[in-house]
Amino acid sequence: MSRRLPVIHEVTEHEAGPYKLERLDLEFSNGERRRYERLLGRGHGAVVVVPMIDAETVLLVREYAAGVHRYELGLVKGRIDEGETAIEAADRELKEEAGYGARSLTLLRSLSLAPTYMSHQTQLVVARDLYPERLPGDEPEELEVVPWKLERLHELILSEDFSEGRSIAALFIAREWLRTQT
């Protein structure tokens, strides 16, 4: 079913750190009026990288996650800097966080975090044909790099320290895409 988007009657904006908070006065096609809030990112989006060290093994990184105050296992990820493409950002983040560059980088799709209230988009990139290369990053400590076999993905998703939704979704999407590449 295709629906007409709600009519926006008014938008008010507020500063919210790295985001802008918008309050929307909306009218839906059935005449209902509601106020919604959404966070708009100020950057150029982000990347999440699935680095394949070989055809069966992805490289994960373990880093401190302030939101949950613990060390979290996940994929390489980071912001797209001004003037960078998603592919360039993915290669840079891979070098900064995992110590590898990639000769093959493929943009698969965009992922949203919480589309009901955030505009943020993350670009999913698969990196293959890796080679050692390190760039200095913005992390306060070197990240632990953990190789993980995709055939053991079912174990990883049940691990307490692997909870980030973008990493979980990206691995399932990349695994299915990689199956079509052989």
mmCIF file of C-alpha atoms in Angstrom:
data_model
loop_
_atom_site.group_PDB
_atom_site.id
_atom_site.type_symbol
_atom_site.label_atom_id
_atom_site.label_comp_id
_atom_site.label_asym_id
_atom_site.label_seq_id
_atom_site.Cartn_x
_atom_site.Cartn_y
_atom_site.Cartn_z
ATOM 1 C CA MET A 1 0.000 0.000 0.000
ATOM 2 C CA SER A 2 1.374 3.390 -0.976
ATOM 3 C CA ARG A 3 0.555 6.258 1.356
ATOM 4 C CA ARG A 4 0.873 9.974 0.959
ATOM 5 C CA LEU A 5 3.506 11.446 3.257
ATOM 6 C CA PRO A 6 2.204 13.550 6.157
ATOM 7 C CA VAL A 7 2.028 17.306 5.635
ATOM 8 C CA ILE A 8 4.598 19.217 7.689
ATOM 9 C CA HIS A 9 2.957 22.325 9.152
ATOM 10 C CA GLU A 10 5.825 23.565 11.286
ATOM 11 C CA VAL A 11 9.440 22.679 12.076
ATOM 12 C CA THR A 12 11.315 23.961 15.110
ATOM 13 C CA GLU A 13 15.029 23.272 15.551
ATOM 14 C CA HIS A 14 17.251 22.934 18.612
ATOM 15 C CA GLU A 15 20.948 22.250 19.012
ATOM 16 C CA ALA A 16 21.720 18.803 20.451
ATOM 17 C CA GLY A 17 25.491 18.315 20.456
ATOM 18 C CA PRO A 18 26.580 16.677 17.211
ATOM 19 C CA TYR A 19 22.931 16.567 16.110
ATOM 20 C CA LYS A 20 20.166 18.986 15.389
ATOM 21 C CA LEU A 21 16.839 18.136 17.052
ATOM 22 C CA GLU A 22 13.799 18.924 14.920
ATOM 23 C CA ARG A 23 10.236 19.000 16.204
ATOM 24 C CA LEU A 24 7.718 18.412 13.428
ATOM 25 C CA ASP A 25 4.036 19.344 13.487
ATOM 26 C CA LEU A 26 2.543 16.744 11.122
ATOM 27 C CA GLU A 27 -0.870 16.107 9.628
ATOM 28 C CA PHE A 28 -1.581 12.615 8.337
ATOM 29 C CA SER A 29 -3.872 11.822 5.381
ATOM 30 C CA ASN A 30 -6.696 10.864 7.767
ATOM 31 C CA GLY A 31 -6.594 14.335 9.373
ATOM 32 C CA GLU A 32 -4.753 13.289 12.572
ATOM 33 C CA ARG A 33 -2.175 15.827 13.806
ATOM 34 C CA ARG A 34 0.863 14.806 15.819
ATOM 35 C CA ARG A 35 4.225 16.143 16.891
ATOM 36 C CA TYR A 36 7.288 14.069 16.087
ATOM 37 C CA GLU A 37 10.927 14.615 16.985
ATOM 38 C CA ARG A 38 13.908 13.585 14.902
ATOM 39 C CA LEU A 39 17.677 13.869 15.157
ATOM 40 C CA LEU A 40 19.533 15.103 12.105
ATOM 41 C CA GLY A 41 23.218 14.287 11.850
ATOM 42 C CA ARG A 42 25.613 17.087 10.996
ATOM 43 C CA GLY A 43 28.158 14.993 9.138
ATOM 44 C CA HIS A 44 28.374 13.127 5.889
ATOM 45 C CA GLY A 45 27.190 9.775 7.201
ATOM 46 C CA ALA A 46 29.221 6.771 8.231
ATOM 47 C CA VAL A 47 30.601 3.476 6.977
ATOM 48 C CA VAL A 48 30.577 -0.031 8.376
ATOM 49 C CA VAL A 49 33.192 -2.302 6.820
ATOM 50 C CA VAL A 50 33.149 -6.087 6.459
ATOM 51 C CA PRO A 51 36.870 -6.845 5.982
ATOM 52 C CA MET A 52 37.411 -10.340 4.580
ATOM 53 C CA ILE A 53 40.966 -11.538 5.295
ATOM 54 C CA ASP A 54 40.128 -14.629 3.201
ATOM 55 C CA ALA A 55 36.971 -16.084 1.637
ATOM 56 C CA GLU A 56 35.695 -17.465 4.971
ATOM 57 C CA THR A 57 37.087 -15.082 7.599
ATOM 58 C CA VAL A 58 36.004 -11.589 8.607
ATOM 59 C CA LEU A 59 38.112 -9.315 10.800
ATOM 60 C CA LEU A 60 36.321 -7.882 13.826
ATOM 61 C CA VAL A 61 37.647 -5.254 16.231
ATOM 62 C CA ARG A 62 37.183 -4.989 19.980
ATOM 63 C CA GLU A 63 36.919 -1.423 21.271
ATOM 64 C CA TYR A 64 35.563 0.486 24.213
ATOM 65 C CA ALA A 65 31.877 1.435 23.786
ATOM 66 C CA ALA A 66 30.961 4.349 26.060
ATOM 67 C CA GLY A 67 27.205 3.891 25.523
ATOM 68 C CA VAL A 68 27.240 0.518 27.275
ATOM 69 C CA HIS A 69 30.504 1.058 29.237
ATOM 70 C CA ARG A 70 32.223 -2.135 28.141
ATOM 71 C CA TYR A 71 34.467 -3.484 25.414
ATOM 72 C CA GLU A 72 32.383 -4.432 22.404
ATOM 73 C CA LEU A 73 33.261 -6.680 19.472
ATOM 74 C CA GLY A 74 32.112 -5.370 16.111
ATOM 75 C CA LEU A 75 33.019 -4.367 12.601
ATOM 76 C CA VAL A 76 35.289 -1.539 11.546
ATOM 77 C CA LYS A 77 33.180 1.618 11.337
ATOM 78 C CA GLY A 78 33.451 5.376 11.382
ATOM 79 C CA ARG A 79 32.423 8.725 9.964
ATOM 80 C CA ILE A 80 32.724 9.766 6.350
ATOM 81 C CA ASP A 81 34.875 12.910 6.369
ATOM 82 C CA GLU A 82 34.093 15.953 4.255
ATOM 83 C CA GLY A 83 35.223 15.369 0.676
ATOM 84 C CA GLU A 84 35.446 11.575 1.089
ATOM 85 C CA THR A 85 33.385 8.955 -0.665
ATOM 86 C CA ALA A 86 32.067 6.007 1.325
ATOM 87 C CA ILE A 87 34.697 3.793 -0.349
ATOM 88 C CA GLU A 88 37.525 6.166 0.636
ATOM 89 C CA ALA A 89 36.222 6.388 4.211
ATOM 90 C CA ALA A 90 35.949 2.591 4.428
ATOM 91 C CA ASP A 91 39.561 2.136 3.285
ATOM 92 C CA ARG A 92 40.802 4.803 5.727
ATOM 93 C CA GLU A 93 38.853 3.385 8.693
ATOM 94 C CA LEU A 94 40.078 -0.125 7.880
ATOM 95 C CA LYS A 95 43.693 1.094 7.975
ATOM 96 C CA GLU A 96 43.140 3.077 11.185
ATOM 97 C CA GLU A 97 41.215 0.455 13.158
ATOM 98 C CA ALA A 98 42.419 -2.921 11.862
ATOM 99 C CA GLY A 99 45.782 -2.161 10.247
ATOM 100 C CA TYR A 100 44.775 -3.302 6.750
ATOM 101 C CA GLY A 101 44.069 -1.705 3.401
ATOM 102 C CA ALA A 102 41.920 -3.310 0.714
ATOM 103 C CA ARG A 103 42.472 -3.671 -3.023
ATOM 104 C CA SER A 104 38.762 -4.397 -3.523
ATOM 105 C CA LEU A 105 36.028 -2.349 -1.840
ATOM 106 C CA THR A 106 32.372 -2.825 -2.764
ATOM 107 C CA LEU A 107 29.532 -0.602 -1.571
ATOM 108 C CA LEU A 108 26.529 -2.859 -0.927
ATOM 109 C CA ARG A 109 23.799 -0.632 0.517
ATOM 110 C CA SER A 110 22.799 1.941 3.079
ATOM 111 C CA LEU A 111 21.636 1.035 6.599
ATOM 112 C CA SER A 112 19.627 3.233 8.940
ATOM 113 C CA LEU A 113 19.991 3.172 12.709
ATOM 114 C CA ALA A 114 16.583 4.182 13.986
ATOM 115 C CA PRO A 115 14.630 5.600 11.023
ATOM 116 C CA THR A 116 11.603 6.557 13.114
ATOM 117 C CA TYR A 117 13.608 9.326 14.789
ATOM 118 C CA MET A 118 17.104 9.595 13.218
ATOM 119 C CA SER A 119 18.257 10.654 9.754
ATOM 120 C CA HIS A 120 21.659 8.941 10.145
ATOM 121 C CA GLN A 121 22.730 6.596 7.332
ATOM 122 C CA THR A 122 25.612 4.104 7.376
ATOM 123 C CA GLN A 123 27.073 2.766 4.136
ATOM 124 C CA LEU A 124 27.885 -0.960 4.136
ATOM 125 C CA VAL A 125 31.175 -1.772 2.381
ATOM 126 C CA VAL A 126 32.764 -5.185 1.842
ATOM 127 C CA ALA A 127 36.585 -5.088 1.753
ATOM 128 C CA ARG A 128 38.525 -7.922 0.105
ATOM 129 C CA ASP A 129 42.075 -8.620 -1.018
ATOM 130 C CA LEU A 130 43.485 -7.120 2.178
ATOM 131 C CA TYR A 131 47.113 -6.124 2.755
ATOM 132 C CA PRO A 132 48.827 -4.822 5.925
ATOM 133 C CA GLU A 133 48.839 -1.014 6.214
ATOM 134 C CA ARG A 134 48.235 1.125 9.272
ATOM 135 C CA LEU A 135 47.186 4.769 9.535
ATOM 136 C CA PRO A 136 47.022 6.663 12.827
ATOM 137 C CA GLY A 137 43.417 6.852 14.028
ATOM 138 C CA ASP A 138 41.465 8.740 16.651
ATOM 139 C CA GLU A 139 41.046 5.797 19.045
ATOM 140 C CA PRO A 140 42.634 6.292 22.488
ATOM 141 C CA GLU A 141 44.159 2.791 22.389
ATOM 142 C CA GLU A 142 45.034 0.209 19.766
ATOM 143 C CA LEU A 143 42.057 -1.986 18.919
ATOM 144 C CA GLU A 144 42.226 -5.750 19.213
ATOM 145 C CA VAL A 145 41.660 -7.422 15.824
ATOM 146 C CA VAL A 146 39.727 -10.704 16.031
ATOM 147 C CA PRO A 147 39.413 -13.025 13.001
ATOM 148 C CA TRP A 148 36.038 -14.793 12.876
ATOM 149 C CA LYS A 149 34.834 -17.519 10.505
ATOM 150 C CA LEU A 150 31.518 -16.626 8.852
ATOM 151 C CA GLU A 151 30.380 -20.236 9.321
ATOM 152 C CA ARG A 152 30.366 -19.441 13.076
ATOM 153 C CA LEU A 153 28.161 -16.348 12.702
ATOM 154 C CA HIS A 154 25.428 -18.101 14.701
ATOM 155 C CA GLU A 155 27.799 -18.184 17.723
ATOM 156 C CA LEU A 156 28.861 -14.567 17.311
ATOM 157 C CA ILE A 157 25.331 -13.154 17.311
ATOM 158 C CA LEU A 158 24.654 -14.815 20.665
ATOM 159 C CA SER A 159 27.805 -13.400 22.258
ATOM 160 C CA GLU A 160 27.169 -10.837 25.021
ATOM 161 C CA ASP A 161 29.904 -8.515 23.744
ATOM 162 C CA PHE A 162 28.612 -8.439 20.135
ATOM 163 C CA SER A 163 25.416 -6.393 20.303
ATOM 164 C CA GLU A 164 25.712 -3.526 17.841
ATOM 165 C CA GLY A 165 22.865 -3.731 15.326
ATOM 166 C CA ARG A 166 24.764 -2.355 12.328
ATOM 167 C CA SER A 167 27.477 -4.998 12.731
ATOM 168 C CA ILE A 168 24.944 -7.818 13.041
ATOM 169 C CA ALA A 169 22.937 -6.689 10.000
ATOM 170 C CA ALA A 170 26.056 -5.974 7.940
ATOM 171 C CA LEU A 171 27.471 -9.453 8.523
ATOM 172 C CA PHE A 172 24.272 -11.201 7.453
ATOM 173 C CA ILE A 173 23.919 -9.013 4.349
ATOM 174 C CA ALA A 174 27.583 -9.394 3.406
ATOM 175 C CA ARG A 175 27.519 -13.153 3.952
ATOM 176 C CA GLU A 176 24.590 -13.530 1.557
ATOM 177 C CA TRP A 177 26.193 -11.209 -0.998
ATOM 178 C CA LEU A 178 29.525 -13.069 -0.786
ATOM 179 C CA ARG A 179 27.723 -16.351 -1.540
ATOM 180 C CA THR A 180 26.697 -14.894 -4.914
ATOM 181 C CA GLN A 181 30.277 -13.879 -5.748
ATOM 182 C CA THR A 182 31.761 -17.375 -5.993
#
